[in-house]
Amino acid sequence: MNKLIIKLTYSALCLALGLTLPFLTGQIPEIGAMLCPMHFPVLLCGLLCGWQYGMAVGFVTPLLRSVIFGMPPMMTAIPMAFELLTYGLLAGLFYKLFENKLIGTYASLISAMVGGRIVWGIAQLIMMGLQGSDFPFSAFIAGSVLNAVPGIIAQIVLIPIIVFALERANLVLND
């Protein structure tokens, strides 16, 4: 089967998961914010399909979800779009660079998470500035790290398991 078609199919699946997974946690917003359900499929897309696909899915997912479902609100979705774009981009780029896929998967995930959270903080700072509000460093730390610890742990545990299983089946197409 054509690799392009498979990558587009994976990307569509990741986009669909990014749109629907928040429904599982959205009933209790605090839990949804902690588990970061949109992050999982974007990171997977970058790792499985490459940076171009991960970047596109990452940017589109929060914006499309905001337009279709009204959540997250657009003022939250815009910084998230840049954060998730960075997740998909860095996960795909770094994964491709590593020969050792075990180390590469973890290094890619951690690099993407750090980079994405920094980009989110910059985008949030700009959005708050446009609204005439402050975005103190304590709000950045709370929003990007402290509130997301359960999601970060879940990503570091679950995503490598999925990637390793797909690697064994020769279904990773990040080339």
mmCIF file of C-alpha atoms in Angstrom:
data_model
loop_
_atom_site.group_PDB
_atom_site.id
_atom_site.type_symbol
_atom_site.label_atom_id
_atom_site.label_comp_id
_atom_site.label_asym_id
_atom_site.label_seq_id
_atom_site.Cartn_x
_atom_site.Cartn_y
_atom_site.Cartn_z
ATOM 1 C CA MET A 1 0.000 0.000 0.000
ATOM 2 C CA ASN A 2 1.183 3.538 -0.702
ATOM 3 C CA LYS A 3 3.001 5.127 2.288
ATOM 4 C CA LEU A 4 1.358 8.492 1.591
ATOM 5 C CA ILE A 5 -2.110 6.986 1.919
ATOM 6 C CA ILE A 6 -1.139 5.221 5.151
ATOM 7 C CA LYS A 7 0.360 8.418 6.610
ATOM 8 C CA LEU A 8 -2.771 10.368 5.684
ATOM 9 C CA THR A 9 -4.917 7.657 7.262
ATOM 10 C CA TYR A 10 -2.854 7.677 10.482
ATOM 11 C CA SER A 11 -3.029 11.472 10.531
ATOM 12 C CA ALA A 12 -6.801 11.443 10.059
ATOM 13 C CA LEU A 13 -7.098 8.899 12.875
ATOM 14 C CA CYS A 14 -4.918 11.073 15.144
ATOM 15 C CA LEU A 15 -6.993 14.140 14.281
ATOM 16 C CA ALA A 16 -10.205 12.234 15.047
ATOM 17 C CA LEU A 17 -8.739 11.055 18.366
ATOM 18 C CA GLY A 18 -7.660 14.610 19.184
ATOM 19 C CA LEU A 19 -11.194 15.809 18.587
ATOM 20 C CA THR A 20 -12.905 13.031 20.543
ATOM 21 C CA LEU A 21 -10.588 12.052 23.447
ATOM 22 C CA PRO A 22 -11.381 15.265 25.369
ATOM 23 C CA PHE A 23 -14.988 14.045 25.636
ATOM 24 C CA LEU A 24 -13.740 11.278 27.935
ATOM 25 C CA THR A 25 -12.219 13.773 30.351
ATOM 26 C CA GLY A 26 -14.240 16.892 29.558
ATOM 27 C CA GLN A 27 -17.011 16.178 32.040
ATOM 28 C CA ILE A 28 -14.636 17.277 34.772
ATOM 29 C CA PRO A 29 -12.528 20.147 33.329
ATOM 30 C CA GLU A 30 -9.839 19.877 36.006
ATOM 31 C CA ILE A 31 -9.175 16.257 35.025
ATOM 32 C CA GLY A 32 -9.177 17.131 31.332
ATOM 33 C CA ALA A 33 -6.593 19.845 31.904
ATOM 34 C CA MET A 34 -4.420 17.436 33.896
ATOM 35 C CA LEU A 35 -4.533 14.547 31.394
ATOM 36 C CA CYS A 36 -3.990 16.641 28.240
ATOM 37 C CA PRO A 37 -6.023 14.325 25.969
ATOM 38 C CA MET A 38 -5.281 16.240 22.750
ATOM 39 C CA HIS A 39 -1.537 15.889 23.279
ATOM 40 C CA PHE A 40 -1.486 12.081 22.935
ATOM 41 C CA PRO A 41 -2.607 11.768 19.308
ATOM 42 C CA VAL A 42 -0.461 14.699 18.185
ATOM 43 C CA LEU A 43 2.687 13.236 19.734
ATOM 44 C CA LEU A 44 1.833 9.851 18.226
ATOM 45 C CA CYS A 45 1.259 11.383 14.812
ATOM 46 C CA GLY A 46 4.665 13.066 14.867
ATOM 47 C CA LEU A 47 6.385 9.863 15.970
ATOM 48 C CA LEU A 48 4.540 7.581 13.553
ATOM 49 C CA CYS A 49 4.202 9.726 10.438
ATOM 50 C CA GLY A 50 6.888 12.382 10.709
ATOM 51 C CA TRP A 51 7.175 16.015 11.606
ATOM 52 C CA GLN A 52 5.105 17.381 8.706
ATOM 53 C CA TYR A 53 2.041 15.339 9.621
ATOM 54 C CA GLY A 54 2.463 15.809 13.368
ATOM 55 C CA MET A 55 2.832 19.551 12.887
ATOM 56 C CA ALA A 56 -0.313 19.797 10.734
ATOM 57 C CA VAL A 57 -2.436 17.643 13.047
ATOM 58 C CA GLY A 58 -1.120 19.543 16.070
ATOM 59 C CA PHE A 59 -1.997 22.933 14.666
ATOM 60 C CA VAL A 60 -5.433 21.996 13.346
ATOM 61 C CA THR A 61 -6.748 19.898 16.249
ATOM 62 C CA PRO A 62 -7.394 22.552 18.941
ATOM 63 C CA LEU A 63 -8.617 25.130 16.411
ATOM 64 C CA LEU A 64 -11.012 22.695 14.744
ATOM 65 C CA ARG A 65 -12.231 21.440 18.105
ATOM 66 C CA SER A 66 -12.870 25.019 19.197
ATOM 67 C CA VAL A 67 -14.849 25.792 16.039
ATOM 68 C CA ILE A 68 -16.873 22.561 16.071
ATOM 69 C CA PHE A 69 -17.473 22.046 19.793
ATOM 70 C CA GLY A 70 -16.688 25.432 21.366
ATOM 71 C CA MET A 71 -14.018 23.831 23.565
ATOM 72 C CA PRO A 72 -11.388 24.866 24.174
ATOM 73 C CA PRO A 73 -12.417 28.503 23.789
ATOM 74 C CA MET A 74 -10.636 30.133 20.861
ATOM 75 C CA MET A 75 -8.444 32.264 23.162
ATOM 76 C CA THR A 76 -7.180 29.003 24.674
ATOM 77 C CA ALA A 77 -7.126 27.100 21.367
ATOM 78 C CA ILE A 78 -4.761 29.542 19.642
ATOM 79 C CA PRO A 79 -1.831 29.107 22.080
ATOM 80 C CA MET A 80 -2.621 25.369 22.183
ATOM 81 C CA ALA A 81 -2.396 25.204 18.379
ATOM 82 C CA PHE A 82 1.162 26.517 18.502
ATOM 83 C CA GLU A 83 2.003 24.222 21.435
ATOM 84 C CA LEU A 84 0.671 21.119 19.683
ATOM 85 C CA LEU A 85 2.254 22.138 16.380
ATOM 86 C CA THR A 86 5.573 22.151 18.225
ATOM 87 C CA TYR A 87 4.825 18.739 19.790
ATOM 88 C CA GLY A 88 4.207 17.150 16.411
ATOM 89 C CA LEU A 89 7.177 18.894 14.801
ATOM 90 C CA LEU A 90 9.745 18.067 17.488
ATOM 91 C CA ALA A 91 8.496 14.528 18.152
ATOM 92 C CA GLY A 92 8.760 13.695 14.462
ATOM 93 C CA LEU A 93 12.106 15.389 13.909
ATOM 94 C CA PHE A 94 13.885 13.964 16.942
ATOM 95 C CA TYR A 95 12.493 10.447 16.516
ATOM 96 C CA LYS A 96 13.885 10.322 12.987
ATOM 97 C CA LEU A 97 17.355 11.388 14.184
ATOM 98 C CA PHE A 98 17.890 8.529 16.644
ATOM 99 C CA GLU A 99 19.135 5.129 15.532
ATOM 100 C CA ASN A 100 18.207 3.591 18.891
ATOM 101 C CA LYS A 101 14.415 3.827 18.841
ATOM 102 C CA LEU A 102 14.072 3.195 22.587
ATOM 103 C CA ILE A 103 16.198 6.210 23.459
ATOM 104 C CA GLY A 104 14.804 8.095 20.470
ATOM 105 C CA THR A 105 11.196 7.668 21.547
ATOM 106 C CA TYR A 106 11.818 8.981 25.051
ATOM 107 C CA ALA A 107 14.165 11.770 23.915
ATOM 108 C CA SER A 108 11.647 12.826 21.262
ATOM 109 C CA LEU A 109 8.757 12.855 23.725
ATOM 110 C CA ILE A 110 10.603 14.825 26.380
ATOM 111 C CA SER A 111 12.062 17.305 23.866
ATOM 112 C CA ALA A 112 8.647 17.811 22.284
ATOM 113 C CA MET A 113 6.968 18.310 25.665
ATOM 114 C CA VAL A 114 9.529 20.867 26.820
ATOM 115 C CA GLY A 115 9.593 22.705 23.497
ATOM 116 C CA GLY A 116 5.807 22.713 23.183
ATOM 117 C CA ARG A 117 5.311 24.086 26.663
ATOM 118 C CA ILE A 118 7.807 26.876 26.011
ATOM 119 C CA VAL A 119 6.011 27.776 22.777
ATOM 120 C CA TRP A 120 2.673 27.647 24.626
ATOM 121 C CA GLY A 121 4.050 30.066 27.235
ATOM 122 C CA ILE A 122 5.226 32.500 24.540
ATOM 123 C CA ALA A 123 1.911 32.274 22.688
ATOM 124 C CA GLN A 124 -0.003 32.700 25.945
ATOM 125 C CA LEU A 125 2.122 35.725 26.846
ATOM 126 C CA ILE A 126 1.328 37.303 23.467
ATOM 127 C CA MET A 127 -2.402 36.507 23.739
ATOM 128 C CA MET A 128 -2.610 37.910 27.258
ATOM 129 C CA GLY A 129 -0.667 40.992 26.185
ATOM 130 C CA LEU A 130 -3.138 41.595 23.349
ATOM 131 C CA GLN A 131 -5.924 41.448 25.906
ATOM 132 C CA GLY A 132 -4.093 43.857 28.204
ATOM 133 C CA SER A 133 -3.539 41.187 30.855
ATOM 134 C CA ASP A 134 -0.410 39.932 32.553
ATOM 135 C CA PHE A 135 0.931 36.405 32.270
ATOM 136 C CA PRO A 136 3.250 35.946 35.258
ATOM 137 C CA PHE A 137 5.889 33.231 35.338
ATOM 138 C CA SER A 138 3.964 31.478 38.128
ATOM 139 C CA ALA A 139 0.978 31.106 35.764
ATOM 140 C CA PHE A 140 3.296 29.633 33.126
ATOM 141 C CA ILE A 141 4.691 27.059 35.569
ATOM 142 C CA ALA A 142 1.225 26.179 36.870
ATOM 143 C CA GLY A 143 -0.295 25.899 33.385
ATOM 144 C CA SER A 144 2.533 24.122 31.654
ATOM 145 C CA VAL A 145 3.963 21.837 34.318
ATOM 146 C CA LEU A 146 2.230 21.547 37.683
ATOM 147 C CA ASN A 147 -1.329 21.105 36.408
ATOM 148 C CA ALA A 148 -0.199 18.686 33.690
ATOM 149 C CA VAL A 149 1.901 16.228 35.734
ATOM 150 C CA PRO A 150 -0.601 13.321 35.417
ATOM 151 C CA GLY A 151 -0.789 13.838 31.636
ATOM 152 C CA ILE A 152 2.993 14.083 31.315
ATOM 153 C CA ILE A 153 3.422 10.815 33.227
ATOM 154 C CA ALA A 154 0.715 9.098 31.183
ATOM 155 C CA GLN A 155 2.327 10.270 27.938
ATOM 156 C CA ILE A 156 5.775 9.056 28.973
ATOM 157 C CA VAL A 157 4.340 5.657 29.951
ATOM 158 C CA LEU A 158 1.697 4.980 27.274
ATOM 159 C CA ILE A 159 3.071 6.541 24.078
ATOM 160 C CA PRO A 160 6.298 4.466 23.989
ATOM 161 C CA ILE A 161 4.272 1.281 24.505
ATOM 162 C CA ILE A 162 2.106 2.152 21.496
ATOM 163 C CA VAL A 163 5.089 3.174 19.363
ATOM 164 C CA PHE A 164 7.072 0.027 20.243
ATOM 165 C CA ALA A 165 4.088 -2.196 19.405
ATOM 166 C CA LEU A 166 3.645 -0.451 16.048
ATOM 167 C CA GLU A 167 7.398 -0.672 15.369
ATOM 168 C CA ARG A 168 7.325 -4.430 15.920
ATOM 169 C CA ALA A 169 4.509 -4.630 13.367
ATOM 170 C CA ASN A 170 6.452 -2.403 10.921
ATOM 171 C CA LEU A 171 3.719 0.223 11.036
ATOM 172 C CA VAL A 172 5.857 3.263 11.922
ATOM 173 C CA LEU A 173 6.318 5.377 8.802
ATOM 174 C CA ASN A 174 8.511 8.200 10.095
ATOM 175 C CA ASP A 175 11.167 8.109 7.397
#
